Tab-separated table of C-alpha atoms in Angstrom:
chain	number	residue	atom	x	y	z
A	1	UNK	CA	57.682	195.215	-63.891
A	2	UNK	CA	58.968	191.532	-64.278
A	3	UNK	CA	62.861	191.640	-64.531
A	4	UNK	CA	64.068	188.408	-65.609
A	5	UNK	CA	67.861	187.164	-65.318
A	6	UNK	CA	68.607	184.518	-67.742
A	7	UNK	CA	71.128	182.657	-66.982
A	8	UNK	CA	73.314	180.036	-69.493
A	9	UNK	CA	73.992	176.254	-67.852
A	10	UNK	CA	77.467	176.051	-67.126
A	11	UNK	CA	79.782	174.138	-69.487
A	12	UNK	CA	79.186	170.538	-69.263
A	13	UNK	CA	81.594	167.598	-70.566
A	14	UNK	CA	79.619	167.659	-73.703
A	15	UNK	CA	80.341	171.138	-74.668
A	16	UNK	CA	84.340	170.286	-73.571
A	17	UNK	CA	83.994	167.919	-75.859
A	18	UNK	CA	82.622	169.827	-78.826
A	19	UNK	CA	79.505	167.368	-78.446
A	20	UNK	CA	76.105	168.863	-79.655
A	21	UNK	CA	73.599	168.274	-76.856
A	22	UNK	CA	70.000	169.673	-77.703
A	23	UNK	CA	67.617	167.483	-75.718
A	24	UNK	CA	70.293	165.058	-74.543
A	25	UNK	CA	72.243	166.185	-71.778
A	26	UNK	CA	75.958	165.877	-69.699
A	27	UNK	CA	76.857	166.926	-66.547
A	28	UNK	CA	78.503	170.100	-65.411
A	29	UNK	CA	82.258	170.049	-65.676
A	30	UNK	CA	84.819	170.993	-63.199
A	31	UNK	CA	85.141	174.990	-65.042
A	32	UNK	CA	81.003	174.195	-64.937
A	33	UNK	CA	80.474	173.775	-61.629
A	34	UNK	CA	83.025	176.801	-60.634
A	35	UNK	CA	81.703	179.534	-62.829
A	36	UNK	CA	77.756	178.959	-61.465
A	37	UNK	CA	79.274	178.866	-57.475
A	38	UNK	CA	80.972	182.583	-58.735
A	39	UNK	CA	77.306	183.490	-60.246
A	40	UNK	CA	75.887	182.663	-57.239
A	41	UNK	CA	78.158	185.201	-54.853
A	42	UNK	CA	77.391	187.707	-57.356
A	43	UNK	CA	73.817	187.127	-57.209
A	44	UNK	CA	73.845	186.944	-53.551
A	45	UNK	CA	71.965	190.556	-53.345
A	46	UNK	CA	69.276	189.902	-54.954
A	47	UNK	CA	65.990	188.910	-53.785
A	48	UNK	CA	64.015	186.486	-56.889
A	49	UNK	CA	60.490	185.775	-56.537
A	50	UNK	CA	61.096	182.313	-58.041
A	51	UNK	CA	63.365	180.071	-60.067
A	52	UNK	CA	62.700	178.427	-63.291
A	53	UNK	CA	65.311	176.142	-65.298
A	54	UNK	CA	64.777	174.312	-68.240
A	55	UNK	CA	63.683	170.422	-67.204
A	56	UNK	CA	67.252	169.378	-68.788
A	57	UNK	CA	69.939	168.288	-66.366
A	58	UNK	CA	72.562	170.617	-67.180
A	59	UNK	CA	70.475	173.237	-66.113
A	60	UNK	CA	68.897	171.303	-63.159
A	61	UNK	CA	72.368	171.433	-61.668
A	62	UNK	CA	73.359	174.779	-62.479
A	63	UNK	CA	70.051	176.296	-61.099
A	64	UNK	CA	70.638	174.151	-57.655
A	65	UNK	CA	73.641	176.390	-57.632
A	66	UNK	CA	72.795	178.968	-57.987
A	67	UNK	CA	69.977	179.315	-55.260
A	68	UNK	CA	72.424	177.565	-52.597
A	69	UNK	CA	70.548	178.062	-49.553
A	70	UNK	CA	67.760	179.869	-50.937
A	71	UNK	CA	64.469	178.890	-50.406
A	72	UNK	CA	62.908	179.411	-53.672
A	73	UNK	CA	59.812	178.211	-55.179
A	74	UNK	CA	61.246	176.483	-58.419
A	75	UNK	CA	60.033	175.131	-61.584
A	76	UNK	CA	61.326	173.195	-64.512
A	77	UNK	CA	59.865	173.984	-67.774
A	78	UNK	CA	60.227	171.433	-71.272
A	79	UNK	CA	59.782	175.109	-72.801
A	80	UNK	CA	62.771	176.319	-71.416
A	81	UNK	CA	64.845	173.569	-73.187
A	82	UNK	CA	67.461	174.031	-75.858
A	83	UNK	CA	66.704	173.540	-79.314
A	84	UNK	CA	66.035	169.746	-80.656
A	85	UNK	CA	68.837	168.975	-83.013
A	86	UNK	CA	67.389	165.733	-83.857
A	87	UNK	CA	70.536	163.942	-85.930
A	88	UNK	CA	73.125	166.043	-84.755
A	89	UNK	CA	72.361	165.471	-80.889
A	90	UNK	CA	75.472	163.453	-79.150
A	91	UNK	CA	77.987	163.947	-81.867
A	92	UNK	CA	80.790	166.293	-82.067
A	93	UNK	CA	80.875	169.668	-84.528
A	94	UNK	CA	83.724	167.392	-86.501
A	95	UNK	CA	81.611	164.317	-87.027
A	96	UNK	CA	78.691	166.282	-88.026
A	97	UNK	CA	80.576	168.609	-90.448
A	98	UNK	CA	81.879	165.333	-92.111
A	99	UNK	CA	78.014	164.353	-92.790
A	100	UNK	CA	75.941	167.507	-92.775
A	101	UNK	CA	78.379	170.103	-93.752
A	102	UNK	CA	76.014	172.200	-95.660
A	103	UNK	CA	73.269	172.240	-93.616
A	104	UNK	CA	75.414	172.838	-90.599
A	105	UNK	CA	76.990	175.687	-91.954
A	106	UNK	CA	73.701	177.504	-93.068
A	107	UNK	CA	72.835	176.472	-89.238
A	108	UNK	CA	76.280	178.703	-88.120
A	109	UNK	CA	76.578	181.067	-90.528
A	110	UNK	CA	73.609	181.322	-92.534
A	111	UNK	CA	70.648	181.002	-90.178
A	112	UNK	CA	67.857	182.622	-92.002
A	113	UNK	CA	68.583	180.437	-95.332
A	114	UNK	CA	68.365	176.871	-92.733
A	115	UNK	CA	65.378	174.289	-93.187
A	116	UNK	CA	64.728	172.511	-89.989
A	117	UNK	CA	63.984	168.750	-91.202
A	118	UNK	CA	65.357	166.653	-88.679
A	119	UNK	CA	65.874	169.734	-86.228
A	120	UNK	CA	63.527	172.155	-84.410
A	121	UNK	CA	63.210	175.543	-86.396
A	122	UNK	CA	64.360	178.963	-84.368
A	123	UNK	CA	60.682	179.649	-85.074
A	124	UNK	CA	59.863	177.096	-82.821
A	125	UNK	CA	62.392	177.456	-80.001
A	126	UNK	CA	61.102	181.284	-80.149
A	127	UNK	CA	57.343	180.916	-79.705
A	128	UNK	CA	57.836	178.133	-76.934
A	129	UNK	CA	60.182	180.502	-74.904
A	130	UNK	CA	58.921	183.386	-75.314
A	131	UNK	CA	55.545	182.304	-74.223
A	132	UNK	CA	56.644	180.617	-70.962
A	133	UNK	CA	58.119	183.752	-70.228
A	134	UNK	CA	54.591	185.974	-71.014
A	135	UNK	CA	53.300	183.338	-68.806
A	136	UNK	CA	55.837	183.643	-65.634
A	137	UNK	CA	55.734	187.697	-66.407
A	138	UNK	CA	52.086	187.386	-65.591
A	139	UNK	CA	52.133	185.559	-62.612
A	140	UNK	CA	55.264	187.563	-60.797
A	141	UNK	CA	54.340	191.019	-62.508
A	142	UNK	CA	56.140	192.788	-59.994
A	143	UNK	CA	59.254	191.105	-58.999
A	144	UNK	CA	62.540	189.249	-59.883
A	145	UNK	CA	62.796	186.038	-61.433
A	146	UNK	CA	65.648	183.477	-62.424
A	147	UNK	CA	65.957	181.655	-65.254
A	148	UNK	CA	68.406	179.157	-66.269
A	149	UNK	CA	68.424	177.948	-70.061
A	150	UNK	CA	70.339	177.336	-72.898
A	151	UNK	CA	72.289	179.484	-75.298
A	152	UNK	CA	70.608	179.394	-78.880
A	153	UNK	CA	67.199	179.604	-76.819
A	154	UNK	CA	68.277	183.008	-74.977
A	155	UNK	CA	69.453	184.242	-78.115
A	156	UNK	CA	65.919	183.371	-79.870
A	157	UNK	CA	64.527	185.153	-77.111
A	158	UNK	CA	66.887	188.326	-77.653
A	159	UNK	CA	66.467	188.213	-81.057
A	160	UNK	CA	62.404	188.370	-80.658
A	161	UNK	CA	62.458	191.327	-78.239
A	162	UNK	CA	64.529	193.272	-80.178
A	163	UNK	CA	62.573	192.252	-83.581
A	164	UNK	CA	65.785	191.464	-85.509
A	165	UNK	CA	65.601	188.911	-88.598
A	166	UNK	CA	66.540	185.533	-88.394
A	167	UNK	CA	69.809	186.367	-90.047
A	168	UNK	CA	70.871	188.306	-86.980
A	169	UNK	CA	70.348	185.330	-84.394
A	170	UNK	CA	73.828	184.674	-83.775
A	171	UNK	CA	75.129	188.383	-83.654
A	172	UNK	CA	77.238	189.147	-80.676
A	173	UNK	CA	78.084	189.120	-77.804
A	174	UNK	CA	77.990	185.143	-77.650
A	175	UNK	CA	76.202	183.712	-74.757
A	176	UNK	CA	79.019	181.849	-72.776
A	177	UNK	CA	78.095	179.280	-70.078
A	178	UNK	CA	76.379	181.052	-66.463
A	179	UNK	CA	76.663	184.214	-68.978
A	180	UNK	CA	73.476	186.939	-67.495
A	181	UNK	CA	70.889	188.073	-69.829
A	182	UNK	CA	68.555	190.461	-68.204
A	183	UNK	CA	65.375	191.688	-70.201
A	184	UNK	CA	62.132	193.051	-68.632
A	185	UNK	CA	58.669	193.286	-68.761
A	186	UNK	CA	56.296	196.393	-68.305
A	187	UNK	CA	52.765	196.813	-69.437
A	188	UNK	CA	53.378	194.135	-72.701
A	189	UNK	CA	56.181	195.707	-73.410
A	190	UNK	CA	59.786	193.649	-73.180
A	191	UNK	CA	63.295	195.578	-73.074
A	192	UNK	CA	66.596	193.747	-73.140
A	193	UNK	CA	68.829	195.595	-70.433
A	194	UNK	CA	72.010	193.279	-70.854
A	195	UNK	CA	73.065	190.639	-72.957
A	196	UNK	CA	75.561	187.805	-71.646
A	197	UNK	CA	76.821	189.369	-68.650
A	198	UNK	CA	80.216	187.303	-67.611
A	199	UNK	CA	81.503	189.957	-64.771
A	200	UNK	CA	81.481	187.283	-62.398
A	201	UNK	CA	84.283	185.397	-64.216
A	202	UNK	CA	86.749	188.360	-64.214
């Protein structure tokens, strides 16, 4: 069995700001940096295979603390990015509500009725994710393995494993920066044992 902790980047200056990132990127902040050091204690105990982070720097820099000291074989993987937001990358919720307020609301609240045009589709984010994952499941079949991505692509991931609709991609519990997502794999089959884990922020 492949048991696979997926881990949210930390909050970055971006999200602080209420800036959309998607395939552009910040650096951790302060609260950032903190909250993936506290991960790391917690994760202290247990023994990974390997570490994989998406190739975007947010999560470059939360993975590298995460592992510490650890010698780790690691790998970044494009796949493992967030979702492309094409128009609405680098601007804040409030600048983008001014010019896309319909589509970003069927984005937020009505995900099943939203058209990707300038955007990547959920679709999309899904079937790249989850088959990077198929793919690391297949080469560590038998151990632990860190991950370290991005929110709406854990949650497309969740959403897939537990064969929910589109229109169920944002139901809760949120995934919060260095939030823990475990799900496994045995023979094919995937199980989600825990969704956004923040006990190491209590």
């Amino acid at each position: 069995m492949t048991t696979f902790f997926l881990v949210r980047h930390g909050e970055t200056v971006w999200n602080k700001e209420r800036r959309l990132q998607g395939w552009l990127d910040s650096p951790l902040s302060e609260k950032g940096i903190l909250h993936a050091e506290q991960l790391a204690q917690q994760l202290q105990a247990i023994q990974f295979a390997a570490a994989y982070s998406s190739s975007s720097g947010r999560a470059k820099e939360t993975l590298a603390l995460l592992i510490a000291d650890r010698e780790l074989p690691c790998f970044y993987e494009d796949n493992l990015r967030e979702i492309f937001l094409g128009n609405w990358q680098g601007k804040t919720i409030e600048d983008i509500i001014g010019t896309y307020r319909f589509d970003y609301e069927l984005y937020t609240d009505y995900p099943a009725q939203f058209i990707a045009t300038h955007t990547e589709s959920f679709g999309a984010v899904t079937e790249r994710a989850m088959y990077t994952l198929k793919n690391i499941a297949e080469k560590y079949p038998h151990e632990n393995v860190l991950i370290v991505s991005h929110a709406v692509t854990i949650k497309c991931i969740i959403n897939a494993i537990l064969e929910r609709g589109i229109n169920q991609l944002w139901a809760a519990p949120m995934i919060e920066g260095t939030s823990v997502t475990i799900i496994e794999r045995l023979n094919r089959q995937w199980v989600v044992k825990d969704i956004g884990n923040t006990k190491h922020l209590i």
